[in-house]
CSV table of C-alpha atoms and ligand atoms in Angstrom, one decimal:
chain,number,residue,atom,x,y,z
A,1,MET,CA,113.9,91.1,85.5
A,2,LYS,CA,114.2,87.7,87.1
A,3,ALA,CA,112.3,87.2,90.3
A,4,VAL,CA,111.1,84.3,92.5
A,5,GLU,CA,107.3,84.1,93.0
A,6,ILE,CA,105.1,82.0,95.2
A,7,SER,CA,103.2,80.2,92.4
A,8,THR,CA,100.7,78.7,94.9
A,9,PRO,CA,100.7,78.2,98.7
A,10,GLY,CA,102.8,75.2,99.7
A,11,GLY,CA,106.2,73.7,100.2
A,12,PRO,CA,109.6,75.0,99.0
A,13,GLU,CA,108.9,73.7,95.5
A,14,VAL,CA,106.2,76.4,94.9
A,15,LEU,CA,108.9,79.0,94.7
A,16,LYS,CA,109.4,79.6,90.9
A,17,LEU,CA,112.0,81.7,89.0
A,18,VAL,CA,110.0,83.9,86.6
A,19,GLU,CA,110.3,87.0,84.5
A,20,ARG,CA,108.5,90.0,86.0
A,21,PRO,CA,108.3,93.7,84.9
A,22,MET,CA,110.7,96.0,86.7
A,23,PRO,CA,109.1,97.6,89.8
A,24,GLU,CA,108.5,101.3,89.6
A,25,PRO,CA,109.4,103.4,92.5
A,26,LYS,CA,106.8,105.8,93.9
A,27,ALA,CA,107.4,109.2,95.5
A,28,GLY,CA,109.9,108.7,98.4
A,29,GLU,CA,111.0,105.3,97.0
A,30,VAL,CA,114.3,104.2,95.4
A,31,LEU,CA,115.0,101.5,92.9
A,32,ILE,CA,117.6,99.0,94.1
A,33,LYS,CA,119.6,96.6,92.0
A,34,VAL,CA,119.7,93.7,94.4
A,35,SER,CA,122.9,91.8,95.1
A,36,ALA,CA,121.7,89.8,98.1
A,37,ALA,CA,118.4,89.1,99.8
A,38,GLY,CA,117.9,87.8,103.3
A,39,ILE,CA,115.5,85.0,104.1
A,40,ASN,CA,113.3,85.2,107.2
A,41,ARG,CA,110.8,82.9,108.8
A,42,PRO,CA,107.9,85.2,107.8
A,43,ASP,CA,108.8,84.4,104.1
A,44,VAL,CA,108.1,80.8,104.9
A,45,PHE,CA,104.8,81.6,106.5
A,46,GLN,CA,104.0,83.7,103.4
A,47,ARG,CA,105.0,80.8,101.1
A,48,LYS,CA,102.5,78.6,103.0
A,49,GLY,CA,99.7,81.1,102.5
A,50,ALA,CA,99.6,82.0,106.2
A,51,TYR,CA,101.1,85.6,106.0
A,52,PRO,CA,99.7,87.7,103.2
A,53,PRO,CA,101.6,90.8,102.2
A,54,PRO,CA,100.1,94.0,103.6
A,55,PRO,CA,98.0,96.1,101.2
A,56,GLY,CA,100.2,97.9,98.5
A,57,ALA,CA,103.2,95.6,99.1
A,58,SER,CA,104.7,93.4,96.3
A,59,ASP,CA,103.4,89.9,96.2
A,60,LEU,CA,107.0,88.6,95.9
A,61,PRO,CA,108.6,87.3,99.1
A,62,GLY,CA,111.6,89.0,100.6
A,63,LEU,CA,111.7,91.5,103.5
A,64,GLU,CA,115.4,92.7,103.2
A,65,VAL,CA,118.0,93.3,100.5
A,66,ALA,CA,121.4,94.8,99.9
A,67,GLY,CA,122.4,96.4,96.6
A,68,GLU,CA,122.9,99.6,94.7
A,69,ILE,CA,120.5,102.5,94.4
A,70,VAL,CA,120.0,102.9,90.6
A,71,GLY,CA,117.1,105.3,90.5
A,72,GLY,CA,114.1,106.8,92.2
A,73,ASP,CA,113.6,109.5,94.8
A,74,THR,CA,116.2,109.7,97.6
A,75,GLY,CA,114.4,112.7,99.2
A,76,ASP,CA,116.3,114.3,102.0
A,77,THR,CA,117.9,111.1,103.2
A,78,GLY,CA,121.4,112.1,102.0
A,79,LEU,CA,121.5,109.0,99.9
A,80,ALA,CA,122.3,109.2,96.1
A,81,VAL,CA,122.1,107.0,93.0
A,82,GLY,CA,125.2,104.8,93.1
A,83,ASP,CA,125.2,104.3,96.9
A,84,LYS,CA,125.4,100.8,98.3
A,85,VAL,CA,122.6,100.3,100.8
A,86,CYS,CA,120.7,97.7,102.7
A,87,ALA,CA,116.9,98.1,103.0
A,88,LEU,CA,113.9,96.9,104.9
A,89,LEU,CA,111.0,96.0,102.6
A,90,ALA,CA,107.4,95.1,103.0
A,91,GLY,CA,108.0,92.5,100.3
A,92,GLY,CA,109.6,92.0,96.9
A,93,GLY,CA,113.2,91.2,97.9
A,94,TYR,CA,113.5,87.9,96.0
A,95,ALA,CA,114.3,89.7,92.7
A,96,GLU,CA,117.0,91.3,90.6
A,97,TYR,CA,115.4,94.7,91.3
A,98,CYS,CA,113.1,96.0,94.1
A,99,THR,CA,111.8,99.3,95.4
A,100,ALA,CA,112.1,100.5,98.9
A,101,PRO,CA,111.2,103.7,100.8
A,102,ALA,CA,114.4,105.7,100.9
A,103,ALA,CA,113.7,106.2,104.6
A,104,GLN,CA,114.1,102.5,105.2
A,105,CYS,CA,117.6,102.3,103.5
A,106,LEU,CA,120.8,102.4,105.4
A,107,PRO,CA,124.4,102.4,104.1
A,108,VAL,CA,126.1,99.1,103.8
A,109,PRO,CA,128.3,99.2,107.0
A,110,ALA,CA,132.0,99.6,106.1
A,111,GLY,CA,133.7,96.2,106.2
A,112,LEU,CA,130.6,94.1,105.6
A,113,SER,CA,129.9,92.2,102.4
A,114,ASP,CA,126.6,92.6,100.6
A,115,VAL,CA,125.5,89.2,101.8
A,116,GLU,CA,126.2,90.2,105.4
A,117,ALA,CA,124.4,93.6,104.9
A,118,ALA,CA,121.4,91.9,103.4
A,119,ALA,CA,121.0,89.8,106.5
A,120,LEU,CA,120.7,92.9,108.7
A,121,PRO,CA,117.5,94.9,108.2
A,122,GLU,CA,114.7,92.5,109.2
A,123,THR,CA,116.2,91.2,112.4
A,124,TYR,CA,118.0,94.4,113.4
A,125,PHE,CA,114.8,96.6,113.0
A,126,THR,CA,112.8,93.9,114.8
A,127,VAL,CA,115.2,93.5,117.7
A,128,TRP,CA,115.8,97.2,118.2
A,129,SER,CA,112.1,98.0,118.1
A,130,ASN,CA,111.1,95.2,120.5
A,131,VAL,CA,114.0,94.8,122.9
A,132,PHE,CA,115.1,98.4,123.3
A,133,ASP,CA,112.1,100.6,122.4
A,134,ARG,CA,109.1,98.4,123.4
A,135,GLY,CA,110.9,96.3,126.0
A,136,GLN,CA,113.0,99.2,127.3
A,137,LEU,CA,116.0,97.1,128.1
A,138,THR,CA,118.1,99.6,130.0
A,139,GLU,CA,121.6,99.8,131.5
A,140,GLY,CA,122.4,96.9,133.9
A,141,GLU,CA,119.3,94.9,132.9
A,142,THR,CA,119.3,91.3,131.8
A,143,LEU,CA,117.6,89.7,128.8
A,144,LEU,CA,116.3,86.2,128.0
A,145,VAL,CA,116.0,85.3,124.3
A,146,HIS,CA,113.9,82.4,123.2
A,147,GLY,CA,114.9,80.8,119.9
A,148,GLY,CA,118.5,82.1,120.5
A,149,ALA,CA,119.9,80.3,117.4
A,150,SER,CA,117.4,81.9,115.0
A,151,GLY,CA,118.0,84.9,112.8
A,152,ILE,CA,116.2,87.1,115.3
A,153,GLY,CA,117.8,85.3,118.3
A,154,THR,CA,121.4,85.6,117.1
A,155,THR,CA,120.9,89.3,116.5
A,156,ALA,CA,119.3,89.9,119.9
A,157,ILE,CA,122.2,88.1,121.7
A,158,GLN,CA,124.9,89.9,119.8
A,159,LEU,CA,123.4,93.3,120.0
A,160,ALA,CA,122.4,93.2,123.7
A,161,THR,CA,125.7,91.7,124.6
A,162,ALA,CA,127.6,94.4,122.7
A,163,LEU,CA,125.6,97.0,124.5
A,164,GLY,CA,126.7,95.6,127.9
A,165,HIS,CA,123.7,93.4,128.9
A,166,LYS,CA,123.8,89.9,130.3
A,167,VAL,CA,121.9,87.7,127.9
A,168,TYR,CA,120.5,84.2,128.4
A,169,ALA,CA,119.1,82.2,125.5
A,170,THR,CA,117.1,79.0,124.8
A,171,ALA,CA,117.7,76.7,121.9
A,172,GLY,CA,116.6,73.2,120.8
A,173,SER,CA,119.8,71.1,121.2
A,174,ASP,CA,123.0,71.1,123.2
A,175,GLU,CA,124.9,72.0,120.1
A,176,ARG,CA,122.6,75.1,119.5
A,177,ALA,CA,122.8,76.0,123.1
A,178,LYS,CA,126.6,76.0,122.8
A,179,ALA,CA,126.4,78.1,119.6
A,180,VAL,CA,124.5,80.9,121.4
A,181,GLU,CA,127.1,81.0,124.1
A,182,GLY,CA,129.7,81.5,121.3
A,183,LEU,CA,127.7,84.6,120.3
A,184,GLY,CA,128.0,86.1,123.8
A,185,ALA,CA,125.1,84.6,125.8
A,186,VAL,CA,126.2,84.0,129.3
A,187,GLN,CA,124.2,80.7,129.3
A,188,GLY,CA,122.6,78.7,126.5
A,189,ILE,CA,119.7,76.6,127.8
A,190,ASN,CA,118.6,73.5,125.9
A,191,TYR,CA,114.9,73.8,126.4
A,192,ARG,CA,114.3,70.1,125.4
A,193,SER,CA,116.4,68.8,128.2
A,194,GLN,CA,116.5,71.7,130.7
A,195,ASP,CA,113.7,73.7,132.4
A,196,PHE,CA,114.5,77.3,131.4
A,197,VAL,CA,112.6,78.7,134.4
A,198,GLU,CA,114.8,76.7,136.8
A,199,GLU,CA,117.9,77.6,134.9
A,200,ILE,CA,117.1,81.3,134.9
A,201,LYS,CA,116.2,81.3,138.6
A,202,LYS,CA,119.5,79.5,139.4
A,203,ALA,CA,121.5,81.8,137.3
A,204,THR,CA,120.0,85.0,138.8
A,205,ASP,CA,119.7,83.9,142.4
A,206,GLY,CA,116.0,83.7,142.2
A,207,ARG,CA,115.6,87.3,140.9
A,208,GLY,CA,114.7,86.6,137.3
A,209,VAL,CA,115.5,88.5,134.1
A,210,ASP,CA,114.2,92.0,133.2
A,211,VAL,CA,113.1,91.5,129.6
A,212,ILE,CA,112.2,88.3,127.7
A,213,LEU,CA,112.1,88.3,123.9
A,214,ASP,CA,109.6,85.6,123.1
A,215,MET,CA,108.8,84.1,119.7
A,216,VAL,CA,107.1,81.0,121.2
A,217,ALA,CA,104.2,82.5,123.3
A,218,GLY,CA,101.4,80.0,124.1
A,219,GLU,CA,102.2,78.1,127.3
A,220,TYR,CA,105.6,79.8,127.4
A,221,ILE,CA,103.9,82.9,128.8
A,222,ASN,CA,103.3,81.4,132.2
A,223,ARG,CA,106.8,80.1,132.4
A,224,ASP,CA,108.1,83.5,131.3
A,225,LEU,CA,106.2,85.2,134.1
A,226,SER,CA,107.8,82.7,136.6
A,227,CYS,CA,111.3,83.8,135.7
A,228,LEU,CA,110.7,87.5,135.2
A,229,ALA,CA,112.0,90.0,137.7
A,230,ASP,CA,109.7,92.5,139.4
A,231,ASP,CA,108.8,95.3,136.9
A,232,GLY,CA,109.9,92.9,134.1
A,233,ARG,CA,108.6,92.9,130.5
A,234,ILE,CA,107.8,90.1,128.1
A,235,VAL,CA,107.8,91.1,124.4
A,236,ILE,CA,106.1,88.7,122.1
A,237,ILE,CA,107.1,88.7,118.4
A,238,ALA,CA,105.8,85.4,117.2
A,239,LEU,CA,103.4,82.6,118.1
A,240,LEU,CA,105.4,79.4,117.3
A,241,GLY,CA,103.9,77.7,120.4
A,242,GLY,CA,100.4,79.0,120.0
A,243,ALA,CA,98.4,82.3,120.4
A,244,LYS,CA,96.5,81.5,123.6
A,245,ALA,CA,97.4,81.2,127.2
A,246,THR,CA,95.6,81.6,130.6
A,247,ILE,CA,97.6,83.7,133.0
A,248,ASP,CA,97.3,84.7,136.6
A,249,CYS,CA,96.8,88.5,136.3
A,250,SER,CA,97.4,89.0,140.0
A,251,GLN,CA,101.1,88.5,139.2
A,252,LEU,CA,101.0,91.4,136.8
A,253,MET,CA,99.6,93.6,139.5
A,254,ARG,CA,101.7,92.4,142.5
A,255,ARG,CA,105.0,92.4,140.6
A,256,ARG,CA,104.2,95.2,138.1
A,257,LEU,CA,104.9,93.0,135.0
A,258,THR,CA,104.2,93.9,131.4
A,259,VAL,CA,103.2,91.6,128.6
A,260,THR,CA,103.4,93.3,125.2
A,261,GLY,CA,104.3,92.6,121.6
A,262,SER,CA,104.4,93.9,118.0
A,263,THR,CA,104.7,93.1,114.3
A,264,LEU,CA,107.0,95.2,112.2
A,265,ARG,CA,105.8,94.6,108.6
A,266,PRO,CA,102.5,96.5,108.6
A,267,ARG,CA,103.9,99.6,110.5
A,268,PRO,CA,104.1,102.8,108.5
A,269,VAL,CA,107.3,104.1,106.9
A,270,GLN,CA,107.6,106.9,109.4
A,271,PHE,CA,107.9,104.4,112.2
A,272,LYS,CA,110.5,102.3,110.4
A,273,GLN,CA,112.4,105.5,109.6
A,274,GLN,CA,112.8,106.2,113.3
A,275,ILE,CA,114.2,102.8,113.9
A,276,ALA,CA,116.5,103.2,110.9
A,277,ARG,CA,117.9,106.4,112.4
A,278,ALA,CA,118.4,104.8,115.8
A,279,LEU,CA,120.2,101.8,114.3
A,280,GLN,CA,122.5,104.1,112.2
A,281,ALA,CA,123.4,106.1,115.3
A,282,ARG,CA,123.7,103.3,117.9
A,283,VAL,CA,124.3,100.0,116.0
A,284,TRP,CA,126.1,100.8,112.7
A,285,PRO,CA,129.2,101.9,114.6
A,286,LEU,CA,129.3,98.5,116.4
A,287,LEU,CA,129.1,96.7,113.1
A,288,GLU,CA,131.7,99.0,111.5
A,289,ALA,CA,134.1,98.4,114.5
A,290,GLY,CA,133.7,94.7,114.1
A,291,ARG,CA,132.1,94.3,117.5
A,292,ILE,CA,129.1,92.5,116.0
A,293,ARG,CA,128.7,90.7,112.7
A,294,PRO,CA,125.7,89.0,111.3
A,295,ILE,CA,125.8,85.2,111.4
A,296,ILE,CA,125.5,83.8,107.8
A,297,HIS,CA,124.6,80.1,107.9
A,298,ALA,CA,124.4,79.6,104.1
A,299,THR,CA,124.0,81.4,100.7
A,300,PHE,CA,122.1,80.2,97.6
A,301,PRO,CA,121.7,81.8,94.2
A,302,LEU,CA,118.2,83.4,93.6
A,303,SER,CA,117.4,80.5,91.2
A,304,GLN,CA,117.8,78.0,94.1
A,305,ALA,CA,115.4,79.8,96.5
A,306,ALA,CA,113.4,76.5,96.8
A,307,ASP,CA,116.6,74.8,98.2
A,308,ALA,CA,117.1,77.7,100.6
A,309,HIS,CA,113.6,77.4,101.9
A,310,ALA,CA,114.0,73.6,102.3
A,311,MET,CA,116.9,74.4,104.5
A,312,MET,CA,114.7,76.9,106.5
A,313,ASP,CA,112.0,74.2,106.8
A,314,ALA,CA,114.6,71.8,108.2
A,315,GLY,CA,115.2,74.4,110.9
A,316,GLU,CA,118.8,73.4,111.7
A,317,GLN,CA,120.4,76.7,110.7
A,318,VAL,CA,122.2,79.0,113.2
A,319,GLY,CA,121.7,82.6,112.0
A,320,LYS,CA,120.7,83.6,108.5
A,321,ILE,CA,120.3,82.1,105.0
A,322,VAL,CA,120.8,84.6,102.2
A,323,LEU,CA,120.0,84.6,98.4
A,324,THR,CA,122.4,86.1,95.9
A,325,ALA,CA,121.1,87.7,92.8
B,401,LIG,N1,107.0,90.5,115.2
B,401,LIG,C1,107.8,90.8,114.3
B,401,LIG,O1,107.9,92.0,113.9
B,401,LIG,C2,108.7,89.8,113.7
B,401,LIG,C3,109.7,90.2,112.7
B,401,LIG,C4,110.5,89.2,112.2
B,401,LIG,C5,110.4,87.9,112.6
B,401,LIG,N2,109.4,87.5,113.5
B,401,LIG,C6,109.2,86.1,113.9
B,401,LIG,O2,110.3,85.8,114.7
B,401,LIG,C7,110.5,84.4,114.6
B,401,LIG,C8,112.0,84.1,114.3
B,401,LIG,O3,112.2,84.6,113.0
B,401,LIG,P1,113.6,84.1,112.3
B,401,LIG,O4,113.5,84.6,110.9
B,401,LIG,O5,114.7,84.5,113.1
B,401,LIG,O6,113.3,82.5,112.2
B,401,LIG,P2,114.2,81.3,112.3
B,401,LIG,O7,115.7,81.6,112.1
B,401,LIG,O8,113.6,80.3,111.4
B,401,LIG,O9,114.1,80.7,113.8
B,401,LIG,C9,112.9,80.2,114.4
B,401,LIG,C10,113.4,79.7,115.7
B,401,LIG,O10,112.3,79.3,116.6
B,401,LIG,C11,112.8,78.4,117.5
B,401,LIG,N3,111.7,77.7,118.0
B,401,LIG,C12,110.7,77.1,117.3
B,401,LIG,N4,109.8,76.5,118.2
B,401,LIG,C13,110.3,76.7,119.4
B,401,LIG,C14,109.8,76.3,120.7
B,401,LIG,N5,108.7,75.6,120.9
B,401,LIG,N6,110.5,76.7,121.8
B,401,LIG,C15,111.7,77.5,121.6
B,401,LIG,N7,112.1,77.8,120.4
B,401,LIG,C16,111.5,77.5,119.3
B,401,LIG,C17,113.8,77.5,116.8
B,401,LIG,O11,114.8,77.2,117.6
B,401,LIG,P3,115.4,75.7,117.9
B,401,LIG,O12,115.5,75.1,116.5
B,401,LIG,O13,116.7,75.9,118.5
B,401,LIG,O14,114.4,75.1,118.7
B,401,LIG,C18,114.3,78.5,115.7
B,401,LIG,O15,115.6,78.9,115.9
B,401,LIG,C19,109.6,83.9,113.5
B,401,LIG,O16,108.5,83.2,114.0
B,401,LIG,C20,109.2,85.1,112.8
B,401,LIG,O17,107.9,85.0,112.2
B,401,LIG,C21,108.6,88.5,114.0
């Protein structure tokens, strides 16, 4: 089969189209003929040599695909050979075929194209797990999303808005701040020209937000604490602004605040299966009713994965970039 491998750590040009043996599904795994594969920021970190695949995972990049089940073991998932699915992977999506645990497959939502379906798993699993499970965003609560125009950010805004929450989001330009408002955010904040702490305080009459989804961390943590409501939760999913911060722990005690975080990729199949089932019950109906739809910024054929990564590196996309096999 054709696949795109990381020939050596480096820039987009290290992504090379190569011939690879077909992957062989193990027990509990299906073989998928890939029609589209989503690109995520972690693929870029992996390309640069900064995010190695977990033990046992394919060395090929690619954390999500859509396609057709053509073999393997569907177990008791109710899926069958011939079904169109999208799947969360621990790697191996940039290829004509990949394997995935059957438990991490979901049907392609009715009305969505394969390209749109391929853009779902990584951000939907991540957002569900961090905003709703870990962050416990509950009825009537408000959410602040940093990096609102990112793949993760656009998903968080759409999903939380569709579930009835007021969402605020930061982005790096006026244009991107406007784009996040187009997705449902009640206010897009250009973090380069506005102070998000002041903006959130103003918008919430000084109360602050209940949950913050933070992909920046570093010095953002203190600013997050300043615009978090009592009993609020910060959920860290990336360290784009650095791993370290000094915080005033007395605030955590006085105002009962929580700082937490997680990474999805190394978690066991059973954990991801629980998220898959929650998504199918709570979120797939919203997708099938057209209430939310993944934001596709651009598509590239698999053979042009390097161009797609160059676009990721430029960082001007709103939503997702997807490869087609
Ligand atoms: N923990 C997990 O399980 C998990 C799972 C998936 C992804 N992630 C992480 O989540 C992040 C987003 O992933 P993605 O695929 O959605 O990436 P993406 O589309 O490339 O987005 C990255 C975003 O980060 C924003 N950003 C960068 N530096 C910033 C700063 N200093 N302040 C505010 N925003 C900043 C950028 O927004 P502007 O251009 O508007 O500034 C950009 O939209 C990545 O770091 C990824 O590794 C974590």
